[in-house]
DNA sequence: AGAACGTGAAACCAAATGGTTTCATAATAA
DNA sequence: TTATTATGAAACCATTTGGTTTCACGTTCT
């Protein structure tokens, strides 16, 4: 099941919207159908539904059909990608070494390398 | 001297774009001027410059004028907001899906898990 | 069966986004 | 001084995004 998710929207994009972050929080509490969910928001039911779809495509919520309603609930796993991404940067505030490094670099007249191709992950980070 | 950060763009939005995430990574390595930065990307210098501005508005990079160039570098503090946001959801995979998750991808034996969420490594969001 | 409910799809729209080209300006080099 | 370099600002453009209204369809309740 590890690779069953083929995220059309990535997590970063999914959580960029405040409404969607709010939805995640709401759906972490309990599973809810669309109409109940949308009653919490100042927008139409359809708009909420579209946000839910984007979250679903990112794998952050699951849909379950129950009778005539569709119930949504939080699916936290994809957030691990975020966590992993963040972990890379923790060294910058956990280590004061980073600050030291910058200090040293500031003393240098010229930094040599702009050849370093740090960027390897411009596209998708499909896990 | 905590940054006079009045984020015009929020962090969530800033990191939503893959190019901007790549920029953060690049600028974590070293401070760089715009032209050097943009040589790594398939878009115009101006486009890169705009991305940098968005990152700067989110407080994620700082600009420093040196002669005729503007050097940018990573400013990791605002990422703590992200970390804090994420921390809320950790309980969800620490509880139910923990076993499954751990099976799929063993990350770090970090948090003691099923206790509280409180991650002591970051006391403040206030910088 | 017919009415009411819960939802998704479609068509549409305004604004934001990511990109471009062109131009102006400040700093350095000749 | 004049030319060149590094950059930002402005105008512009196509696509995406977040929202709406309308409509069709399956499910449940009389």
Tab-separated table of C-alpha atoms (C1' of nucleotides) in Angstrom:
chain	number	residue	atom	x	y	z
A	1	UNK	CA	0.000	0.000	0.000
A	2	UNK	CA	2.992	2.181	0.270
A	3	UNK	CA	2.766	3.512	-3.217
A	4	UNK	CA	-0.975	3.469	-3.675
A	5	UNK	CA	-1.141	7.220	-3.518
A	6	UNK	CA	-0.528	9.032	-6.757
A	7	UNK	CA	-0.848	12.574	-5.486
A	8	UNK	CA	-2.161	14.875	-8.155
A	9	UNK	CA	-1.860	17.814	-5.860
A	10	UNK	CA	1.134	17.797	-3.616
A	11	UNK	CA	0.963	18.330	0.099
A	12	UNK	CA	2.713	21.671	-0.001
A	13	UNK	CA	0.143	23.080	-2.315
A	14	UNK	CA	-2.725	21.475	-0.464
A	15	UNK	CA	-1.904	23.083	2.845
A	16	UNK	CA	-1.125	26.460	1.330
A	17	UNK	CA	-4.745	27.507	1.612
A	18	UNK	CA	-6.036	28.545	5.050
A	19	UNK	CA	-9.457	27.076	4.426
A	20	UNK	CA	-7.909	23.735	3.667
A	21	UNK	CA	-5.741	23.840	6.758
A	22	UNK	CA	-8.861	24.558	8.725
A	23	UNK	CA	-10.587	21.609	7.105
A	24	UNK	CA	-7.793	19.308	8.121
A	25	UNK	CA	-8.117	20.408	11.673
A	26	UNK	CA	-11.864	19.938	11.653
A	27	UNK	CA	-11.607	16.505	10.094
A	28	UNK	CA	-9.011	15.438	12.564
A	29	UNK	CA	-11.669	15.628	15.228
A	30	UNK	CA	-14.237	13.468	13.522
A	31	UNK	CA	-15.437	12.096	10.268
A	32	UNK	CA	-18.004	14.385	8.689
A	33	UNK	CA	-20.205	14.678	5.596
A	34	UNK	CA	-19.901	17.633	3.258
A	35	UNK	CA	-22.959	19.565	4.345
A	36	UNK	CA	-22.020	19.387	7.990
A	37	UNK	CA	-18.521	20.504	7.129
A	38	UNK	CA	-19.590	23.400	4.985
A	39	UNK	CA	-21.850	24.775	7.690
A	40	UNK	CA	-18.656	25.923	9.395
A	41	UNK	CA	-17.571	28.056	6.467
A	42	UNK	CA	-18.696	31.295	4.907
A	43	UNK	CA	-18.622	29.841	1.418
A	44	UNK	CA	-20.890	27.579	-0.548
A	45	UNK	CA	-21.076	23.865	-0.088
A	46	UNK	CA	-19.628	23.414	-3.566
A	47	UNK	CA	-16.584	25.483	-2.743
A	48	UNK	CA	-15.901	23.421	0.338
A	49	UNK	CA	-16.384	20.311	-1.718
A	50	UNK	CA	-13.694	21.438	-4.119
A	51	UNK	CA	-11.282	22.073	-1.302
A	52	UNK	CA	-12.008	18.613	-0.012
A	53	UNK	CA	-11.248	17.198	-3.412
A	54	UNK	CA	-7.877	18.890	-3.485
A	55	UNK	CA	-7.102	17.529	-0.037
A	56	UNK	CA	-8.188	14.100	-1.171
A	57	UNK	CA	-5.951	14.276	-4.217
A	58	UNK	CA	-3.061	15.093	-1.955
A	59	UNK	CA	-4.000	12.080	0.126
A	60	UNK	CA	-4.740	14.197	3.172
A	61	UNK	CA	-8.357	13.175	3.545
A	62	UNK	CA	-10.262	10.049	2.643
A	63	UNK	CA	-13.795	9.899	1.270
A	64	UNK	CA	-16.272	7.281	2.362
A	65	UNK	CA	-19.692	6.947	0.851
A	66	UNK	CA	-22.410	6.288	3.440
A	67	UNK	CA	-25.897	6.277	2.050
A	68	UNK	CA	-26.425	9.566	0.320
A	69	UNK	CA	-23.656	11.325	2.101
A	70	UNK	CA	-19.907	11.357	1.604
A	71	UNK	CA	-17.955	11.409	4.809
A	72	UNK	CA	-14.491	12.813	4.983
A	73	UNK	CA	-11.801	12.272	7.501
A	74	UNK	CA	-8.210	13.228	8.041
A	75	UNK	CA	-5.504	11.070	6.555
A	76	UNK	CA	-2.297	12.282	8.175
A	77	UNK	CA	0.286	10.172	6.426
A	78	UNK	CA	1.208	12.562	3.628
A	79	UNK	CA	2.204	15.090	6.241
A	80	UNK	CA	5.277	13.029	6.772
A	81	UNK	CA	6.680	14.404	3.597
A	82	UNK	CA	6.361	17.818	5.120
A	83	UNK	CA	8.016	16.675	8.261
A	84	UNK	CA	10.849	15.221	6.328
A	85	UNK	CA	11.261	18.418	4.363
A	86	UNK	CA	11.275	20.431	7.541
A	87	UNK	CA	13.799	18.150	9.187
A	88	UNK	CA	16.392	19.284	6.717
A	89	UNK	CA	16.105	22.831	7.990
A	90	UNK	CA	16.133	22.037	11.641
A	91	UNK	CA	19.874	22.005	11.609
A	92	UNK	CA	19.750	25.690	10.877
A	93	UNK	CA	18.140	26.511	14.135
A	94	UNK	CA	19.229	23.552	16.177
A	95	UNK	CA	22.832	23.970	15.240
A	96	UNK	CA	24.338	27.293	15.889
A	97	UNK	CA	26.973	26.044	13.527
A	98	UNK	CA	24.995	27.428	10.703
A	99	UNK	CA	25.230	30.874	12.161
A	100	UNK	CA	28.911	30.425	12.627
A	101	UNK	CA	29.303	29.363	9.066
A	102	UNK	CA	27.541	32.462	7.862
A	103	UNK	CA	29.739	34.570	10.062
A	104	UNK	CA	32.827	33.059	8.539
A	105	UNK	CA	31.522	33.450	5.048
A	106	UNK	CA	30.805	37.075	5.659
A	107	UNK	CA	34.467	37.556	6.346
A	108	UNK	CA	35.492	35.981	3.111
A	109	UNK	CA	35.985	38.400	0.236
A	110	UNK	CA	34.400	36.123	-2.306
A	111	UNK	CA	32.595	32.837	-2.118
A	112	UNK	CA	33.989	30.530	-4.771
A	113	UNK	CA	31.337	28.093	-5.711
A	114	UNK	CA	28.142	28.878	-7.463
A	115	UNK	CA	28.668	25.714	-9.417
A	116	UNK	CA	27.179	23.633	-6.714
A	117	UNK	CA	23.988	22.308	-8.084
A	118	UNK	CA	22.137	22.061	-4.890
A	119	UNK	CA	18.880	21.793	-6.614
A	120	UNK	CA	17.890	18.285	-7.414
A	121	UNK	CA	14.276	18.277	-6.537
A	122	UNK	CA	12.645	20.853	-8.699
A	123	UNK	CA	9.912	18.537	-9.746
A	124	UNK	CA	7.995	16.091	-7.732
A	125	UNK	CA	9.138	14.509	-4.578
A	126	UNK	CA	6.921	11.520	-4.920
A	127	UNK	CA	7.747	9.290	-2.065
B	1	UNK	CA	16.185	42.512	17.497
B	2	UNK	CA	13.875	39.758	16.645
B	3	UNK	CA	13.027	40.295	13.046
B	4	UNK	CA	10.539	43.004	12.375
B	5	UNK	CA	8.657	40.403	10.453
B	6	UNK	CA	5.196	41.380	9.415
B	7	UNK	CA	4.760	38.575	6.935
B	8	UNK	CA	2.875	39.729	3.895
B	9	UNK	CA	3.037	36.306	2.382
B	10	UNK	CA	2.706	33.500	4.840
B	11	UNK	CA	5.111	30.624	5.090
B	12	UNK	CA	2.616	28.064	3.864
B	13	UNK	CA	2.077	29.928	0.678
B	14	UNK	CA	5.741	30.692	0.238
B	15	UNK	CA	6.827	27.074	0.314
B	16	UNK	CA	3.979	25.893	-1.868
B	17	UNK	CA	6.002	26.530	-4.994
B	18	UNK	CA	8.718	24.002	-5.920
B	19	UNK	CA	11.013	26.668	-7.281
B	20	UNK	CA	10.847	28.531	-4.013
B	21	UNK	CA	11.552	25.400	-2.008
B	22	UNK	CA	14.546	24.846	-4.216
B	23	UNK	CA	15.683	28.392	-3.600
B	24	UNK	CA	15.547	27.880	0.124
B	25	UNK	CA	17.723	24.856	-0.187
B	26	UNK	CA	20.210	26.654	-2.347
B	27	UNK	CA	20.348	29.646	-0.034
B	28	UNK	CA	20.820	27.467	2.985
B	29	UNK	CA	24.203	26.552	1.609
B	30	UNK	CA	25.478	30.037	1.082
B	31	UNK	CA	24.562	33.618	0.579
B	32	UNK	CA	24.206	34.456	-3.098
B	33	UNK	CA	23.357	37.362	-5.385
B	34	UNK	CA	20.441	37.186	-7.772
B	35	UNK	CA	22.323	36.519	-10.988
B	36	UNK	CA	24.269	33.649	-9.508
B	37	UNK	CA	21.070	32.214	-8.141
B	38	UNK	CA	19.147	32.485	-11.352
B	39	UNK	CA	21.826	30.677	-13.313
B	40	UNK	CA	20.562	27.506	-11.663
B	41	UNK	CA	17.062	27.912	-13.033
B	42	UNK	CA	15.404	27.595	-16.399
B	43	UNK	CA	13.572	30.875	-16.015
B	44	UNK	CA	14.533	34.503	-16.323
B	45	UNK	CA	16.428	36.400	-13.701
B	46	UNK	CA	13.373	38.543	-13.116
B	47	UNK	CA	11.212	35.544	-12.371
B	48	UNK	CA	13.697	34.281	-9.824
B	49	UNK	CA	13.842	37.729	-8.343
B	50	UNK	CA	10.099	37.701	-7.825
B	51	UNK	CA	10.252	34.366	-6.084
B	52	UNK	CA	12.939	35.744	-3.842
B	53	UNK	CA	10.739	38.665	-3.006
B	54	UNK	CA	7.929	36.388	-1.958
B	55	UNK	CA	10.309	34.418	0.208
B	56	UNK	CA	11.593	37.639	1.714
B	57	UNK	CA	8.072	38.797	2.480
B	58	UNK	CA	7.482	35.562	4.299
B	59	UNK	CA	10.660	36.201	6.235
B	60	UNK	CA	12.332	33.106	4.832
B	61	UNK	CA	15.237	34.899	3.214
B	62	UNK	CA	17.033	38.112	3.978
B	63	UNK	CA	18.346	40.601	1.462
B	64	UNK	CA	21.650	42.337	1.900
B	65	UNK	CA	22.902	44.993	-0.440
B	66	UNK	CA	26.600	44.626	-1.263
B	67	UNK	CA	27.818	47.033	-3.845
B	68	UNK	CA	25.649	46.616	-6.881
B	69	UNK	CA	24.447	43.210	-5.956
B	70	UNK	CA	21.791	42.014	-3.576
B	71	UNK	CA	22.723	38.910	-1.696
B	72	UNK	CA	20.141	36.578	-0.362
B	73	UNK	CA	20.381	33.985	2.309
B	74	UNK	CA	18.156	31.606	4.168
B	75	UNK	CA	16.343	32.833	7.231
B	76	UNK	CA	14.971	29.692	8.850
B	77	UNK	CA	13.030	31.113	11.765
B	78	UNK	CA	9.622	31.334	10.109
B	79	UNK	CA	9.774	27.604	9.473
B	80	UNK	CA	9.084	27.148	13.122
B	81	UNK	CA	5.525	28.086	12.469
B	82	UNK	CA	5.343	25.180	10.096
B	83	UNK	CA	6.874	22.913	12.648
B	84	UNK	CA	4.392	23.994	15.217
B	85	UNK	CA	1.547	23.414	12.819
B	86	UNK	CA	2.854	19.965	12.024
B	87	UNK	CA	3.301	19.088	15.659
B	88	UNK	CA	-0.439	19.191	16.123
B	89	UNK	CA	-0.880	16.368	13.650
B	90	UNK	CA	1.836	14.147	14.949
B	91	UNK	CA	-0.530	12.701	17.476
B	92	UNK	CA	-2.560	11.298	14.637
B	93	UNK	CA	0.178	9.125	13.374
B	94	UNK	CA	1.534	8.452	16.791
B	95	UNK	CA	-1.763	6.903	17.718
B	96	UNK	CA	-3.524	4.746	15.202
B	97	UNK	CA	-1.463	4.708	12.103
B	98	UNK	CA	1.821	4.532	13.880
B	99	UNK	CA	2.416	0.875	13.296
B	100	UNK	CA	1.534	1.024	9.683
B	101	UNK	CA	3.541	4.100	9.109
B	102	UNK	CA	6.570	2.756	10.850
B	103	UNK	CA	6.368	-0.296	8.696
B	104	UNK	CA	6.380	1.688	5.529
B	105	UNK	CA	9.025	4.143	6.407
B	106	UNK	CA	11.090	4.164	9.504
B	107	UNK	CA	12.093	7.700	10.038
B	108	UNK	CA	13.486	8.776	13.339
B	109	UNK	CA	12.903	7.283	16.762
B	110	UNK	CA	12.351	10.850	17.786
B	111	UNK	CA	9.269	11.543	19.840
B	112	UNK	CA	8.311	9.358	22.772
B	113	UNK	CA	4.983	9.274	21.013
B	114	UNK	CA	1.789	8.395	22.793
B	115	UNK	CA	2.272	10.973	25.482
B	116	UNK	CA	1.847	14.599	24.807
B	117	UNK	CA	2.555	16.585	21.742
B	118	UNK	CA	4.860	18.980	23.429
B	119	UNK	CA	8.052	19.029	21.519
B	120	UNK	CA	10.605	20.524	23.807
B	121	UNK	CA	13.076	21.309	21.090
B	122	UNK	CA	11.119	24.362	20.150
B	123	UNK	CA	9.826	26.457	22.935
B	124	UNK	CA	8.907	29.615	21.178
B	125	UNK	CA	7.287	30.649	18.013
B	126	UNK	CA	8.230	34.127	18.918
B	127	UNK	CA	11.591	35.063	17.562
C	1	DA	C1'	-44.660	7.008	-6.692
C	2	DG	C1'	-43.279	11.561	-5.541
C	3	DA	C1'	-40.784	14.922	-2.568
C	4	DA	C1'	-36.796	16.211	-0.169
C	5	DC	C1'	-31.977	15.564	0.840
C	6	DG	C1'	-26.764	15.217	-0.125
C	7	DT	C1'	-23.685	15.480	-3.429
C	8	DG	C1'	-20.732	16.131	-7.715
C	9	DA	C1'	-20.185	18.052	-12.332
C	10	DA	C1'	-20.314	21.895	-15.463
C	11	DA	C1'	-20.124	26.416	-16.965
C	12	DC	C1'	-18.706	30.558	-15.719
C	13	DC	C1'	-16.086	34.538	-13.489
C	14	DA	C1'	-12.666	37.631	-11.049
C	15	DA	C1'	-8.416	37.674	-9.008
C	16	DA	C1'	-3.974	35.701	-8.062
C	17	DT	C1'	0.106	33.415	-9.856
C	18	DG	C1'	4.120	32.509	-12.542
C	19	DG	C1'	6.163	33.871	-16.205
C	20	DT	C1'	7.904	37.211	-19.961
C	21	DT	C1'	10.009	41.580	-22.129
C	22	DT	C1'	11.340	46.270	-21.751
C	23	DC	C1'	13.139	50.094	-19.300
C	24	DA	C1'	15.385	52.864	-15.481
C	25	DT	C1'	18.914	53.288	-12.115
C	26	DA	C1'	22.838	52.634	-9.126
C	27	DA	C1'	27.583	50.761	-8.810
C	28	DT	C1'	31.790	49.411	-10.907
C	29	DA	C1'	35.265	49.086	-14.770
C	30	DA	C1'	37.607	51.057	-18.833
D	1	DT	C1'	33.270	60.128	-18.873
D	2	DT	C1'	31.417	56.293	-20.880
D	3	DA	C1'	30.385	51.509	-20.943
D	4	DT	C1'	29.042	47.501	-18.467
D	5	DT	C1'	27.049	44.985	-14.769
D	6	DA	C1'	23.389	43.834	-11.261
D	7	DT	C1'	19.167	44.670	-10.119
D	8	DG	C1'	14.218	46.173	-9.481
D	9	DA	C1'	9.964	48.134	-11.427
D	10	DA	C1'	6.389	48.130	-14.824
D	11	DA	C1'	3.445	46.536	-18.212
D	12	DC	C1'	1.717	42.686	-20.043
D	13	DC	C1'	0.058	37.765	-20.774
D	14	DA	C1'	-1.686	32.893	-20.050
D	15	DT	C1'	-2.993	29.736	-16.698
D	16	DT	C1'	-4.497	28.470	-12.192
D	17	DT	C1'	-7.243	29.258	-8.286
D	18	DG	C1'	-11.100	30.091	-5.360
D	19	DG	C1'	-15.386	31.120	-5.689
D	20	DT	C1'	-20.308	31.198	-7.637
D	21	DT	C1'	-24.856	29.398	-9.744
D	22	DT	C1'	-27.318	25.923	-12.070
D	23	DC	C1'	-28.398	21.252	-12.959
D	24	DA	C1'	-28.536	16.147	-12.796
D	25	DC	C1'	-28.441	11.978	-10.124
D	26	DG	C1'	-28.766	8.688	-6.472
D	27	DT	C1'	-30.690	7.969	-1.689
D	28	DT	C1'	-34.069	8.264	1.797
D	29	DC	C1'	-38.609	9.546	3.684
D	30	DT	C1'	-43.683	9.843	3.229
